[in-house]
Amino acid sequence: MNKKHRMFIRMVMASLLRRRSRMIVALLAIVVGATILSGLGMIYYDVPRQMSAQFRSYGANVILTPSDGTALKDSAVNQSMAFFPSEQLEGYTPYRYENTKLHNLPVTLAGTDFASVLKTSPYWHIAGTLPNQNGQTLVGKHIAEQFGLRVGDSLEPINSFEVTEDMDVTALLPEEVYTDPATGERYCDHILSLTVAGILETGGSEEDYIYVTLSDLKDFTLTDRGYDIVEVSAAAREDALKGYLTAINQQVSGVSAKVVKRVTASESTVLSKLESLVLIVTIVVLALTMICVATTMMAVITERRREIGLRKALGALDSSIVAEFLSEGLVLGGIGGLIGSILGYLFADVVSMNVFSSAITFRPLLLPITIVVSVVVTGLACLIPIRSAVDVDPALVLKGE
Amino acid sequence: MFFRMITGAFRRQWKKMLMIAMTVALGASIATAMLNVMLSVGDKINEELKAYGSNITVVPRSEAVISHLYDVDETEEQAEYLPEETLGEFLTIFWANNIVDFTPLLDTPATVNGQEVPVVGAWFDHHLAFVKKGTTYERNTGIINLRSWWDITDGTWLDEAKLKGDRYAMVGQKLAATLSLKAGDTFTVATDHGTETLTVTGIFESGDDEEGMLFTTLSTAQRLTGAEGQYKKAEVSAITSPDDELAVKAAKNPDLLTGDEYDLWYCTAYVSSICFQIQEAIPQASASAVRQIADSEGKILEKTELLMALITLMSLIGATLGISNLVTSGVMERSAELALMKAVGAKNGQITRLILTEIILTALVGAAVGYFMGYAFAQIIGQRVFSSSIEMSGMVAFLVTILVIAVTLVGSLPAVRMILRLRPSEVLHGGH
């Protein structure tokens, strides 16, 4: 490194250090600009993902039904679930419906997996608790009103059928089975003893069902025929979902997968609005902030017209003056950009934790982008006042015009 | 003299003053735009969320009780209806303006070509005029907006206003395939109460059970059911406030609220208070929230509002720092001039007054310009994103003015303090 270069670096550094208060003003402006740039950038990139997860509160957006009119088997369900990327799959819940009688009135029993049911139906309002073992039941509000059921009450739906030779009767109690003396045929009134753990309020058709565990339903009906419907909640956009479903419909036999249009179509509409809201807000705020940074830089440089004039009077070349001031600006821009991008990340993380209770994904690419933008904006902002100062006759500048 | 000095300063230093005014204007425009967007984002997103359909259902109150009391079998259960006149009552409740759409529904099993078909009667885009106590309430409402996710695959929506008579139907895709119906076809639907010949206006794809159903006008369904002037269920889509503690407490039993709590609850657009008001207006009806829609709406609204509030806060901090920064440097720059004034005998108080008046006048001009710029930005955002204008709140103008004055004052503080400590001889000598 030759002498000239060393002198140049010394001049830039000395100027930055000597004029501390002014430089802090300039640096602060750049840091604020860079913080907003990287913070909003990160929020903008993360909002669709985070919001999409919020929209899962509408519940299942895909349903699987048997394509051949029978029932869904575990193997087919597991095979289908493999098509959803695991980080997008919020959960899935199988349902099996059986008609039966309670106090001689027809009711529908729904067997389900209570461990996953709130993943696909987060909007269920339960008075009491969710059943966590066999023998407990969740009763729809209509049914509860109809039969006057409260939490803790017991109910005993009865499954009446004719006992045939090929039936597995190990689950039946001896006193449930009786023989018709006239025909010699054996009948059974199989009872399922349930305790109401909770009462379900949804405002929808779910209020008309009695929910029990799948194994209770299996014991009650003496069969395990599979599921009538499987609800799936996946945090994916409509297009991606349709892609998975096409693959499932083609490759898994016996399964017909459909999107719940009400949920997916509405989600696309609202989510795209939200995204464009954040985008346009980001653009407006960024543009204004950058102009703000530029004006501050311009003010700081304009102040130093006397210095420029003095240098020129002493014989400095225009180009060397421009180069020096510009590098001062660029050093400031670089430092400010770096500090700002880190602050921006911290800010975005605070926002994400507060709004969505999850950490923000760090976008490494935003770091260089923020620094480059800060450097370019400061550079441009310096250039304009320097050029006008350099173009002026030093005598005029020094005189204080 | 004071005024002459101030006007003089503006005339001589107009470039610097312009710079300060411009920065203040930029900061103020960010603040104005963001505050206004933040305040109205809830309403806007709420309107968008109406795409999910109704969040309240209204059914006859006695439906659930009848079968319990008399132990009647489901199949023989006496159908319970609500009179059609009660629909107008929706327009008379306290939160009527928050009710965006509603439709009555009347379903009945019927047969077409010997095949069992569920028929649903509804309003499509019905013009309702309701007179109560001398006031006429009017509204166009119906299922068109409550089924925004329907794709019309063939034909058009059933347009009640344009079509003559009421013998039309819209058929779900699945049902249309089994009956091999397409738009423009006519077919006969029969029930115990009579037969109707209907024309298909459109085939729809809905992605749910409704694809296997046939939708017709309410009046046609009433004739098919023998329930003239009646309906079975109403779907209501209302703009609601997210539930909070008060709403949860009220949902359990409104009678347990204290007087003040009750008033607050009644006058807030909670889904539970709207349901309560519907039941007040139609005593024979029971209104309940569709949890899937009502709860999710609340959650998403809350998140969006919080997100926007934090982005706004960030922009405000940025704008504030930007303004105070420039004000600080603007005042410091003039140390020589101020030192000279001190040298010729000006008192500290006088100088401070002079400086602050100058700066605040500049800032206020900047703020005024910024407010209108912010208005423009808010409208751009509103039009771009929601295709509707954003309402400007008077509070924002007030807030921005206060903010700008406070920020300018705080921004000039360190500079003023420095100036007061200045030793004129040192500054004028040039060595600081």
XYZ file of C-alpha atoms in Angstrom, chain A residues 27 51 59 88 101 117 125 183 197 253-254 301 316 319 328 346 348 370 398:
19
model
C -25.085 6.864 11.414
C -50.652 -16.358 8.729
C -60.041 -26.504 10.652
C -47.110 -28.670 6.574
C -80.410 -46.102 19.540
C -59.399 -33.914 16.965
C -66.061 -25.361 22.286
C -87.375 -69.571 16.554
C -66.718 -36.023 29.780
C -56.379 -46.848 -4.373
C -59.704 -46.625 -2.592
C -22.665 16.876 3.855
C -7.209 19.273 -4.197
C -12.169 13.677 -8.085
C -16.833 8.356 4.235
C -34.306 -8.663 16.513
C -38.887 -8.887 13.452
C -29.685 -4.447 3.669
C -15.289 30.097 1.673
